[in-house]
Amino acid sequence: MSEKAPEAGAAWDAGLYNAKHDFIWKYGSDVVSLLDPRAGERILDLGCGTGHLSAQIAEFGAQVVGVDRSAEMVAAARAAYPNLKFEVADARRLAYREEFDAVFSNAALHWIHEPELVFQGVWRALRPGGRFVAELGGKGNVREMQDAMDRALDELGAARPGEVQPWYFPSVSEYVTVAEKNGFEVRLITLFDRPTALADGAAGLRNWIVMFGAEYLAKAGEVKREEFLRRVEELLRPKLFRDGQWWGDYRRLRIVACK
Ligand code: BEZ
């Protein structure tokens, strides 16, 4: 899931990711079902993070290559699954040529603001007839959370609303347009709400921001960091805190597209 720019990606904490964000690959199992991997297929897992979904795909007998832009994530994946192949690679510059029956991606592509480069690289990587099966945050994903972080930064005089834009959450029409422009036939695309429980009870929201919201925290700065986190929690508590836990206002975009 960590196709974040390497500048920030270098700071990915694979331990925290594994310990507190296991919902990412637990939900990702649904996307593996959509992929429907077959024994003997060669499958590229784009933005593999710590490799848990690559391992699930391999259990079907597929030959998996997991790639991630974060060397730390790839190191953690290799340590966890020494029999699988993992490489550090940038999804905007994939160098594979007609090597894969399928390219899979879960919760990674919203870190990349250049979807054309992703589709072009995936196209090159797929053999003719191959499929691209992906899930990412779609239009409106974490909107309440972004609005609250924007507002808190604005109140602190640290940034204007919308100044921090770490993510790319496309609409259905936007994503279909880019896919088709790059040669794909879109077989399925869907956008749906999936409120997602953030691990660790009352600390869930701040854990999430620490893991994923580095750009917001950087704007707040060390001095105002705690004030920022408290204000975001205060703004979101009436909307996203229920029964002792935080719920991310996730909205997913799923796509199956063929070469
Ligand atoms: C997501 O999976 O929707 C997501 C994860 C981290 C940051 C933003 C969105």
PDB file of C-alpha atoms and ligand atoms in Angstrom:
ATOM      1  CA  MET A   1       0.000   0.000   0.000  1.00  0.00           C
ATOM      2  CA  SER A   2       2.939   2.223   0.186  1.00  0.00           C
ATOM      3  CA  GLU A   3       3.345   3.733  -3.221  1.00  0.00           C
ATOM      4  CA  LYS A   4       3.953   7.006  -1.437  1.00  0.00           C
ATOM      5  CA  ALA A   5       6.681   9.223  -2.798  1.00  0.00           C
ATOM      6  CA  PRO A   6       9.984   7.804  -1.576  1.00  0.00           C
ATOM      7  CA  GLU A   7      10.878  11.048   0.141  1.00  0.00           C
ATOM      8  CA  ALA A   8       8.089  10.340   2.598  1.00  0.00           C
ATOM      9  CA  GLY A   9       8.026   6.646   1.742  1.00  0.00           C
ATOM     10  CA  ALA A  10      11.482   6.269   3.221  1.00  0.00           C
ATOM     11  CA  ALA A  11       9.864   7.095   6.526  1.00  0.00           C
ATOM     12  CA  TRP A  12       7.289   4.318   6.272  1.00  0.00           C
ATOM     13  CA  ASP A  13       7.256   2.377   9.475  1.00  0.00           C
ATOM     14  CA  ALA A  14       6.667  -1.245   8.447  1.00  0.00           C
ATOM     15  CA  GLY A  15       6.292  -2.280  12.112  1.00  0.00           C
ATOM     16  CA  LEU A  16       3.524   0.249  12.769  1.00  0.00           C
ATOM     17  CA  TYR A  17       1.927  -0.646   9.458  1.00  0.00           C
ATOM     18  CA  ASN A  18       1.822  -4.322  10.391  1.00  0.00           C
ATOM     19  CA  ALA A  19       0.790  -3.772  13.975  1.00  0.00           C
ATOM     20  CA  LYS A  20      -1.961  -1.193  13.599  1.00  0.00           C
ATOM     21  CA  HIS A  21      -3.138  -1.247  10.019  1.00  0.00           C
ATOM     22  CA  ASP A  22      -3.859  -4.877   9.342  1.00  0.00           C
ATOM     23  CA  PHE A  23      -7.349  -3.869   8.143  1.00  0.00           C
ATOM     24  CA  ILE A  24      -5.645  -2.916   4.874  1.00  0.00           C
ATOM     25  CA  TRP A  25      -4.831  -6.437   3.798  1.00  0.00           C
ATOM     26  CA  LYS A  26      -7.813  -7.955   5.618  1.00  0.00           C
ATOM     27  CA  TYR A  27     -10.115  -5.936   3.365  1.00  0.00           C
ATOM     28  CA  GLY A  28      -7.687  -6.628   0.528  1.00  0.00           C
ATOM     29  CA  SER A  29      -8.697 -10.295   0.585  1.00  0.00           C
ATOM     30  CA  ASP A  30     -11.887  -9.262  -1.229  1.00  0.00           C
ATOM     31  CA  VAL A  31      -9.773  -7.798  -4.011  1.00  0.00           C
ATOM     32  CA  VAL A  32      -7.777 -11.044  -4.195  1.00  0.00           C
ATOM     33  CA  SER A  33     -11.111 -12.832  -4.717  1.00  0.00           C
ATOM     34  CA  LEU A  34     -11.908 -10.438  -7.543  1.00  0.00           C
ATOM     35  CA  LEU A  35      -8.490 -11.167  -9.042  1.00  0.00           C
ATOM     36  CA  ASP A  36      -9.324 -14.883  -8.934  1.00  0.00           C
ATOM     37  CA  PRO A  37      -5.689 -16.047  -9.209  1.00  0.00           C
ATOM     38  CA  ARG A  38      -5.026 -19.360 -10.951  1.00  0.00           C
ATOM     39  CA  ALA A  39      -2.230 -21.848 -10.434  1.00  0.00           C
ATOM     40  CA  GLY A  40       0.683 -21.115 -12.717  1.00  0.00           C
ATOM     41  CA  GLU A  41      -0.289 -17.533 -13.491  1.00  0.00           C
ATOM     42  CA  ARG A  42       2.348 -14.840 -13.176  1.00  0.00           C
ATOM     43  CA  ILE A  43       0.995 -11.962 -11.125  1.00  0.00           C
ATOM     44  CA  LEU A  44       2.485  -8.590 -10.219  1.00  0.00           C
ATOM     45  CA  ASP A  45       1.383  -7.102  -6.882  1.00  0.00           C
ATOM     46  CA  LEU A  46       1.809  -3.360  -7.282  1.00  0.00           C
ATOM     47  CA  GLY A  47       2.356  -1.531  -3.995  1.00  0.00           C
ATOM     48  CA  CYS A  48       2.694  -4.774  -2.061  1.00  0.00           C
ATOM     49  CA  GLY A  49       3.574  -3.167   1.283  1.00  0.00           C
ATOM     50  CA  THR A  50       4.636  -5.859   3.738  1.00  0.00           C
ATOM     51  CA  GLY A  51       3.642  -8.616   1.318  1.00  0.00           C
ATOM     52  CA  HIS A  52       0.614 -10.188   3.003  1.00  0.00           C
ATOM     53  CA  LEU A  53      -1.602 -10.079  -0.066  1.00  0.00           C
ATOM     54  CA  SER A  54       1.227 -11.280  -2.320  1.00  0.00           C
ATOM     55  CA  ALA A  55       1.410 -14.306  -0.027  1.00  0.00           C
ATOM     56  CA  GLN A  56      -2.352 -14.839  -0.257  1.00  0.00           C
ATOM     57  CA  ILE A  57      -2.128 -14.737  -4.052  1.00  0.00           C
ATOM     58  CA  ALA A  58       0.774 -17.205  -4.006  1.00  0.00           C
ATOM     59  CA  GLU A  59      -1.363 -19.642  -2.010  1.00  0.00           C
ATOM     60  CA  PHE A  60      -3.446 -20.158  -5.153  1.00  0.00           C
ATOM     61  CA  GLY A  61      -0.348 -21.484  -6.895  1.00  0.00           C
ATOM     62  CA  ALA A  62       0.395 -18.281  -8.797  1.00  0.00           C
ATOM     63  CA  GLN A  63       3.936 -16.983  -9.200  1.00  0.00           C
ATOM     64  CA  VAL A  64       3.904 -13.571  -7.591  1.00  0.00           C
ATOM     65  CA  VAL A  65       6.284 -10.649  -7.791  1.00  0.00           C
ATOM     66  CA  GLY A  66       5.544  -7.975  -5.194  1.00  0.00           C
ATOM     67  CA  VAL A  67       6.853  -4.476  -5.788  1.00  0.00           C
ATOM     68  CA  ASP A  68       6.810  -1.424  -3.599  1.00  0.00           C
ATOM     69  CA  ARG A  69       8.499   1.932  -3.737  1.00  0.00           C
ATOM     70  CA  SER A  70       9.464   1.740  -0.081  1.00  0.00           C
ATOM     71  CA  ALA A  71      12.659  -0.226   0.533  1.00  0.00           C
ATOM     72  CA  GLU A  72      11.598  -0.637   4.151  1.00  0.00           C
ATOM     73  CA  MET A  73       8.334  -2.306   3.174  1.00  0.00           C
ATOM     74  CA  VAL A  74      10.113  -4.571   0.693  1.00  0.00           C
ATOM     75  CA  ALA A  75      12.629  -5.571   3.382  1.00  0.00           C
ATOM     76  CA  ALA A  76       9.759  -6.428   5.746  1.00  0.00           C
ATOM     77  CA  ALA A  77       7.989  -8.411   2.993  1.00  0.00           C
ATOM     78  CA  ARG A  78      11.161 -10.383   2.196  1.00  0.00           C
ATOM     79  CA  ALA A  79      11.684 -11.152   5.880  1.00  0.00           C
ATOM     80  CA  ALA A  80       8.090 -12.343   6.309  1.00  0.00           C
ATOM     81  CA  TYR A  81       7.917 -14.350   3.070  1.00  0.00           C
ATOM     82  CA  PRO A  82      11.467 -15.411   2.099  1.00  0.00           C
ATOM     83  CA  ASN A  83      10.165 -17.783  -0.592  1.00  0.00           C
ATOM     84  CA  LEU A  84       8.450 -15.018  -2.537  1.00  0.00           C
ATOM     85  CA  LYS A  85       9.995 -12.442  -4.822  1.00  0.00           C
ATOM     86  CA  PHE A  86       9.836  -8.769  -3.840  1.00  0.00           C
ATOM     87  CA  GLU A  87      11.475  -5.828  -5.562  1.00  0.00           C
ATOM     88  CA  VAL A  88      11.731  -2.106  -4.984  1.00  0.00           C
ATOM     89  CA  ALA A  89      10.038  -0.421  -7.939  1.00  0.00           C
ATOM     90  CA  ASP A  90       8.166   2.769  -8.724  1.00  0.00           C
ATOM     91  CA  ALA A  91       4.682   2.132 -10.165  1.00  0.00           C
ATOM     92  CA  ARG A  92       5.194   5.125 -12.466  1.00  0.00           C
ATOM     93  CA  ARG A  93       8.228   3.546 -14.080  1.00  0.00           C
ATOM     94  CA  LEU A  94       7.595  -0.167 -14.349  1.00  0.00           C
ATOM     95  CA  ALA A  95      10.199  -1.872 -16.502  1.00  0.00           C
ATOM     96  CA  TYR A  96       8.388  -5.197 -17.057  1.00  0.00           C
ATOM     97  CA  ARG A  97       7.517  -6.235 -20.614  1.00  0.00           C
ATOM     98  CA  GLU A  98       4.566  -8.570 -21.280  1.00  0.00           C
ATOM     99  CA  GLU A  99       5.569 -10.732 -18.336  1.00  0.00           C
ATOM    100  CA  PHE A 100       2.370 -10.975 -16.329  1.00  0.00           C
ATOM    101  CA  ASP A 101      -1.060 -12.547 -16.689  1.00  0.00           C
ATOM    102  CA  ALA A 102      -2.410 -10.075 -14.160  1.00  0.00           C
ATOM    103  CA  VAL A 103      -1.419  -6.951 -12.285  1.00  0.00           C
ATOM    104  CA  PHE A 104      -3.018  -6.560  -8.872  1.00  0.00           C
ATOM    105  CA  SER A 105      -3.038  -3.566  -6.570  1.00  0.00           C
ATOM    106  CA  ASN A 106      -4.713  -2.847  -3.243  1.00  0.00           C
ATOM    107  CA  ALA A 107      -4.759   0.487  -1.421  1.00  0.00           C
ATOM    108  CA  ALA A 108      -1.658   1.806  -3.139  1.00  0.00           C
ATOM    109  CA  LEU A 109      -2.539   3.745  -6.264  1.00  0.00           C
ATOM    110  CA  HIS A 110      -4.138   6.683  -4.450  1.00  0.00           C
ATOM    111  CA  TRP A 111      -0.604   7.720  -3.520  1.00  0.00           C
ATOM    112  CA  ILE A 112       0.223   8.390  -7.162  1.00  0.00           C
ATOM    113  CA  HIS A 113      -0.924  11.556  -8.832  1.00  0.00           C
ATOM    114  CA  GLU A 114       0.094  10.371 -12.312  1.00  0.00           C
ATOM    115  CA  PRO A 115      -2.387   7.589 -13.188  1.00  0.00           C
ATOM    116  CA  GLU A 116      -1.408   7.736 -16.885  1.00  0.00           C
ATOM    117  CA  LEU A 117       2.087   6.542 -16.027  1.00  0.00           C
ATOM    118  CA  VAL A 118       0.641   3.732 -13.935  1.00  0.00           C
ATOM    119  CA  PHE A 119      -1.711   2.545 -16.681  1.00  0.00           C
ATOM    120  CA  GLN A 120       1.085   2.747 -19.262  1.00  0.00           C
ATOM    121  CA  GLY A 121       3.448   0.691 -17.105  1.00  0.00           C
ATOM    122  CA  VAL A 122       0.746  -1.863 -16.291  1.00  0.00           C
ATOM    123  CA  TRP A 123      -0.106  -2.155 -19.992  1.00  0.00           C
ATOM    124  CA  ARG A 124       3.513  -2.868 -20.841  1.00  0.00           C
ATOM    125  CA  ALA A 125       3.823  -5.369 -18.001  1.00  0.00           C
ATOM    126  CA  LEU A 126       0.762  -7.388 -19.059  1.00  0.00           C
ATOM    127  CA  ARG A 127       0.752 -10.015 -21.746  1.00  0.00           C
ATOM    128  CA  PRO A 128      -2.008  -9.515 -24.368  1.00  0.00           C
ATOM    129  CA  GLY A 129      -5.327 -10.476 -22.773  1.00  0.00           C
ATOM    130  CA  GLY A 130      -3.943  -9.891 -19.287  1.00  0.00           C
ATOM    131  CA  ARG A 131      -6.004  -8.184 -16.571  1.00  0.00           C
ATOM    132  CA  PHE A 132      -5.522  -5.319 -14.176  1.00  0.00           C
ATOM    133  CA  VAL A 133      -7.445  -5.683 -10.919  1.00  0.00           C
ATOM    134  CA  ALA A 134      -7.143  -2.862  -8.422  1.00  0.00           C
ATOM    135  CA  GLU A 135      -8.752  -1.129  -5.495  1.00  0.00           C
ATOM    136  CA  LEU A 136      -7.876   2.365  -4.322  1.00  0.00           C
ATOM    137  CA  GLY A 137      -9.496   5.268  -2.556  1.00  0.00           C
ATOM    138  CA  GLY A 138     -12.096   6.818  -4.857  1.00  0.00           C
ATOM    139  CA  LYS A 139     -13.605  10.276  -5.133  1.00  0.00           C
ATOM    140  CA  GLY A 140     -14.793  11.387  -1.707  1.00  0.00           C
ATOM    141  CA  ASN A 141     -12.502   8.985   0.170  1.00  0.00           C
ATOM    142  CA  VAL A 142     -11.595  10.220   3.683  1.00  0.00           C
ATOM    143  CA  ARG A 143     -13.279  13.521   2.872  1.00  0.00           C
ATOM    144  CA  GLU A 144     -14.345  14.206   6.468  1.00  0.00           C
ATOM    145  CA  MET A 145     -10.830  13.409   7.643  1.00  0.00           C
ATOM    146  CA  GLN A 146      -9.197  15.652   5.047  1.00  0.00           C
ATOM    147  CA  ASP A 147     -11.628  18.482   5.774  1.00  0.00           C
ATOM    148  CA  ALA A 148     -10.862  18.276   9.490  1.00  0.00           C
ATOM    149  CA  MET A 149      -7.094  18.217   8.930  1.00  0.00           C
ATOM    150  CA  ASP A 150      -7.376  21.156   6.528  1.00  0.00           C
ATOM    151  CA  ARG A 151      -9.458  23.093   9.008  1.00  0.00           C
ATOM    152  CA  ALA A 152      -7.111  22.363  11.901  1.00  0.00           C
ATOM    153  CA  LEU A 153      -4.087  23.507   9.869  1.00  0.00           C
ATOM    154  CA  ASP A 154      -5.954  26.630   8.788  1.00  0.00           C
ATOM    155  CA  GLU A 155      -6.887  27.484  12.380  1.00  0.00           C
ATOM    156  CA  LEU A 156      -3.249  27.028  13.403  1.00  0.00           C
ATOM    157  CA  GLY A 157      -2.169  29.332  10.582  1.00  0.00           C
ATOM    158  CA  ALA A 158      -0.063  26.489   9.195  1.00  0.00           C
ATOM    159  CA  ALA A 159      -1.658  25.944   5.749  1.00  0.00           C
ATOM    160  CA  ARG A 160      -4.612  26.999   3.631  1.00  0.00           C
ATOM    161  CA  PRO A 161      -7.402  24.457   3.053  1.00  0.00           C
ATOM    162  CA  GLY A 162      -6.508  22.218   0.114  1.00  0.00           C
ATOM    163  CA  GLU A 163      -2.829  23.178   0.217  1.00  0.00           C
ATOM    164  CA  VAL A 164      -1.857  19.685   1.317  1.00  0.00           C
ATOM    165  CA  GLN A 165      -2.852  17.134  -1.336  1.00  0.00           C
ATOM    166  CA  PRO A 166      -1.101  13.847  -0.638  1.00  0.00           C
ATOM    167  CA  TRP A 167      -3.651  11.618  -2.360  1.00  0.00           C
ATOM    168  CA  TYR A 168      -5.329  10.993  -5.681  1.00  0.00           C
ATOM    169  CA  PHE A 169      -8.922   9.811  -5.348  1.00  0.00           C
ATOM    170  CA  PRO A 170     -10.397   9.569  -8.860  1.00  0.00           C
ATOM    171  CA  SER A 171     -14.044   9.433  -9.868  1.00  0.00           C
ATOM    172  CA  VAL A 172     -15.368   6.542 -11.928  1.00  0.00           C
ATOM    173  CA  SER A 173     -15.450   8.595 -15.122  1.00  0.00           C
ATOM    174  CA  GLU A 174     -11.952   9.978 -14.583  1.00  0.00           C
ATOM    175  CA  TYR A 175     -10.478   6.525 -14.049  1.00  0.00           C
ATOM    176  CA  VAL A 176     -12.326   4.938 -16.965  1.00  0.00           C
ATOM    177  CA  THR A 177     -11.110   7.761 -19.202  1.00  0.00           C
ATOM    178  CA  VAL A 178      -7.466   7.223 -18.257  1.00  0.00           C
ATOM    179  CA  ALA A 179      -7.779   3.445 -18.552  1.00  0.00           C
ATOM    180  CA  GLU A 180      -9.381   3.615 -21.995  1.00  0.00           C
ATOM    181  CA  LYS A 181      -7.010   6.279 -23.225  1.00  0.00           C
ATOM    182  CA  ASN A 182      -4.212   3.867 -22.472  1.00  0.00           C
ATOM    183  CA  GLY A 183      -5.779   0.971 -24.345  1.00  0.00           C
ATOM    184  CA  PHE A 184      -7.631  -0.927 -21.614  1.00  0.00           C
ATOM    185  CA  GLU A 185     -11.120  -2.347 -21.860  1.00  0.00           C
ATOM    186  CA  VAL A 186     -12.836  -1.660 -18.555  1.00  0.00           C
ATOM    187  CA  ARG A 187     -14.883  -4.711 -17.565  1.00  0.00           C
ATOM    188  CA  LEU A 188     -15.932  -3.528 -14.123  1.00  0.00           C
ATOM    189  CA  ILE A 189     -15.666  -0.350 -12.119  1.00  0.00           C
ATOM    190  CA  THR A 190     -17.466   0.533  -8.929  1.00  0.00           C
ATOM    191  CA  LEU A 191     -17.344   3.202  -6.232  1.00  0.00           C
ATOM    192  CA  PHE A 192     -18.722   2.395  -2.807  1.00  0.00           C
ATOM    193  CA  ASP A 193     -18.588   3.586   0.785  1.00  0.00           C
ATOM    194  CA  ARG A 194     -16.733   1.356   3.194  1.00  0.00           C
ATOM    195  CA  PRO A 195     -16.507   2.888   6.666  1.00  0.00           C
ATOM    196  CA  THR A 196     -13.373   1.299   8.072  1.00  0.00           C
ATOM    197  CA  ALA A 197     -12.603   0.666  11.741  1.00  0.00           C
ATOM    198  CA  LEU A 198      -9.216   2.139  12.661  1.00  0.00           C
ATOM    199  CA  ALA A 199      -7.301  -0.065  15.090  1.00  0.00           C
ATOM    200  CA  ASP A 200      -6.461   0.851  18.679  1.00  0.00           C
ATOM    201  CA  GLY A 201      -9.624   2.376  20.132  1.00  0.00           C
ATOM    202  CA  ALA A 202      -9.345   6.003  21.104  1.00  0.00           C
ATOM    203  CA  ALA A 203      -5.850   6.280  19.598  1.00  0.00           C
ATOM    204  CA  GLY A 204      -6.995   5.013  16.177  1.00  0.00           C
ATOM    205  CA  LEU A 205      -7.343   8.340  14.437  1.00  0.00           C
ATOM    206  CA  ARG A 206      -4.000   9.749  15.565  1.00  0.00           C
ATOM    207  CA  ASN A 207      -2.285   6.462  14.697  1.00  0.00           C
ATOM    208  CA  TRP A 208      -3.762   6.724  11.221  1.00  0.00           C
ATOM    209  CA  ILE A 209      -2.586  10.325  10.833  1.00  0.00           C
ATOM    210  CA  VAL A 210       0.903   9.420  12.069  1.00  0.00           C
ATOM    211  CA  MET A 211       1.099   6.525   9.593  1.00  0.00           C
ATOM    212  CA  PHE A 212      -0.458   8.175   6.559  1.00  0.00           C
ATOM    213  CA  GLY A 213      -0.726  11.921   7.153  1.00  0.00           C
ATOM    214  CA  ALA A 214       2.960  12.859   7.220  1.00  0.00           C
ATOM    215  CA  GLU A 215       2.383  15.843   4.941  1.00  0.00           C
ATOM    216  CA  TYR A 216      -0.258  17.278   7.259  1.00  0.00           C
ATOM    217  CA  LEU A 217       1.928  16.708  10.307  1.00  0.00           C
ATOM    218  CA  ALA A 218       4.874  18.349   8.557  1.00  0.00           C
ATOM    219  CA  LYS A 219       2.787  21.471   7.975  1.00  0.00           C
ATOM    220  CA  ALA A 220       1.712  21.515  11.619  1.00  0.00           C
ATOM    221  CA  GLY A 221       5.368  21.177  12.669  1.00  0.00           C
ATOM    222  CA  GLU A 222       6.762  19.643  15.839  1.00  0.00           C
ATOM    223  CA  VAL A 223       5.573  22.490  18.037  1.00  0.00           C
ATOM    224  CA  LYS A 224       1.936  22.384  16.964  1.00  0.00           C
ATOM    225  CA  ARG A 225       1.729  18.669  16.313  1.00  0.00           C
ATOM    226  CA  GLU A 226      -0.165  17.741  19.479  1.00  0.00           C
ATOM    227  CA  GLU A 227      -2.486  20.730  19.149  1.00  0.00           C
ATOM    228  CA  PHE A 228      -3.197  19.722  15.549  1.00  0.00           C
ATOM    229  CA  LEU A 229      -3.939  16.099  16.440  1.00  0.00           C
ATOM    230  CA  ARG A 230      -6.230  17.093  19.321  1.00  0.00           C
ATOM    231  CA  ARG A 231      -8.147  19.555  17.176  1.00  0.00           C
ATOM    232  CA  VAL A 232      -8.649  16.980  14.407  1.00  0.00           C
ATOM    233  CA  GLU A 233      -9.915  14.488  16.984  1.00  0.00           C
ATOM    234  CA  GLU A 234     -12.255  17.098  18.417  1.00  0.00           C
ATOM    235  CA  LEU A 235     -13.661  18.005  15.001  1.00  0.00           C
ATOM    236  CA  LEU A 236     -14.184  14.400  13.957  1.00  0.00           C
ATOM    237  CA  ARG A 237     -15.404  12.859  17.219  1.00  0.00           C
ATOM    238  CA  PRO A 238     -19.109  13.578  16.579  1.00  0.00           C
ATOM    239  CA  LYS A 239     -18.864  12.140  13.062  1.00  0.00           C
ATOM    240  CA  LEU A 240     -16.384   9.281  13.129  1.00  0.00           C
ATOM    241  CA  PHE A 241     -16.085   8.004  16.730  1.00  0.00           C
ATOM    242  CA  ARG A 242     -18.603   5.325  17.655  1.00  0.00           C
ATOM    243  CA  ASP A 243     -18.683   2.640  20.368  1.00  0.00           C
ATOM    244  CA  GLY A 244     -15.151   3.345  21.536  1.00  0.00           C
ATOM    245  CA  GLN A 245     -13.549   3.338  18.125  1.00  0.00           C
ATOM    246  CA  TRP A 246     -12.737   5.521  15.179  1.00  0.00           C
ATOM    247  CA  TRP A 247     -14.154   4.861  11.729  1.00  0.00           C
ATOM    248  CA  GLY A 248     -12.382   6.147   8.641  1.00  0.00           C
ATOM    249  CA  ASP A 249     -14.832   7.481   6.049  1.00  0.00           C
ATOM    250  CA  TYR A 250     -13.352   5.254   3.367  1.00  0.00           C
ATOM    251  CA  ARG A 251     -14.773   5.071  -0.129  1.00  0.00           C
ATOM    252  CA  ARG A 252     -13.312   2.514  -2.513  1.00  0.00           C
ATOM    253  CA  LEU A 253     -12.886   2.496  -6.256  1.00  0.00           C
ATOM    254  CA  ARG A 254     -12.532  -0.987  -7.750  1.00  0.00           C
ATOM    255  CA  ILE A 255     -11.553  -1.699 -11.316  1.00  0.00           C
ATOM    256  CA  VAL A 256     -11.067  -4.716 -13.544  1.00  0.00           C
ATOM    257  CA  ALA A 257      -9.608  -3.779 -16.922  1.00  0.00           C
ATOM    258  CA  CYS A 258      -8.179  -5.955 -19.676  1.00  0.00           C
ATOM    259  CA  LYS A 259      -5.400  -5.522 -22.198  1.00  0.00           C
TER     260      LYS A 259
HETATM  261  C1  BEZ B   1      -7.015   4.505   1.871  1.00  0.00           C
HETATM  262  O1  BEZ B   1      -6.706   3.316   1.883  1.00  0.00           O
HETATM  263  O2  BEZ B   1      -8.089   4.887   1.446  1.00  0.00           O
HETATM  264  C2  BEZ B   1      -6.046   5.525   2.369  1.00  0.00           C
HETATM  265  C3  BEZ B   1      -4.971   5.123   3.099  1.00  0.00           C
HETATM  266  C4  BEZ B   1      -4.079   6.060   3.529  1.00  0.00           C
HETATM  267  C5  BEZ B   1      -4.271   7.386   3.228  1.00  0.00           C
HETATM  268  C6  BEZ B   1      -5.365   7.772   2.503  1.00  0.00           C
HETATM  269  C7  BEZ B   1      -6.260   6.844   2.070  1.00  0.00           C
END
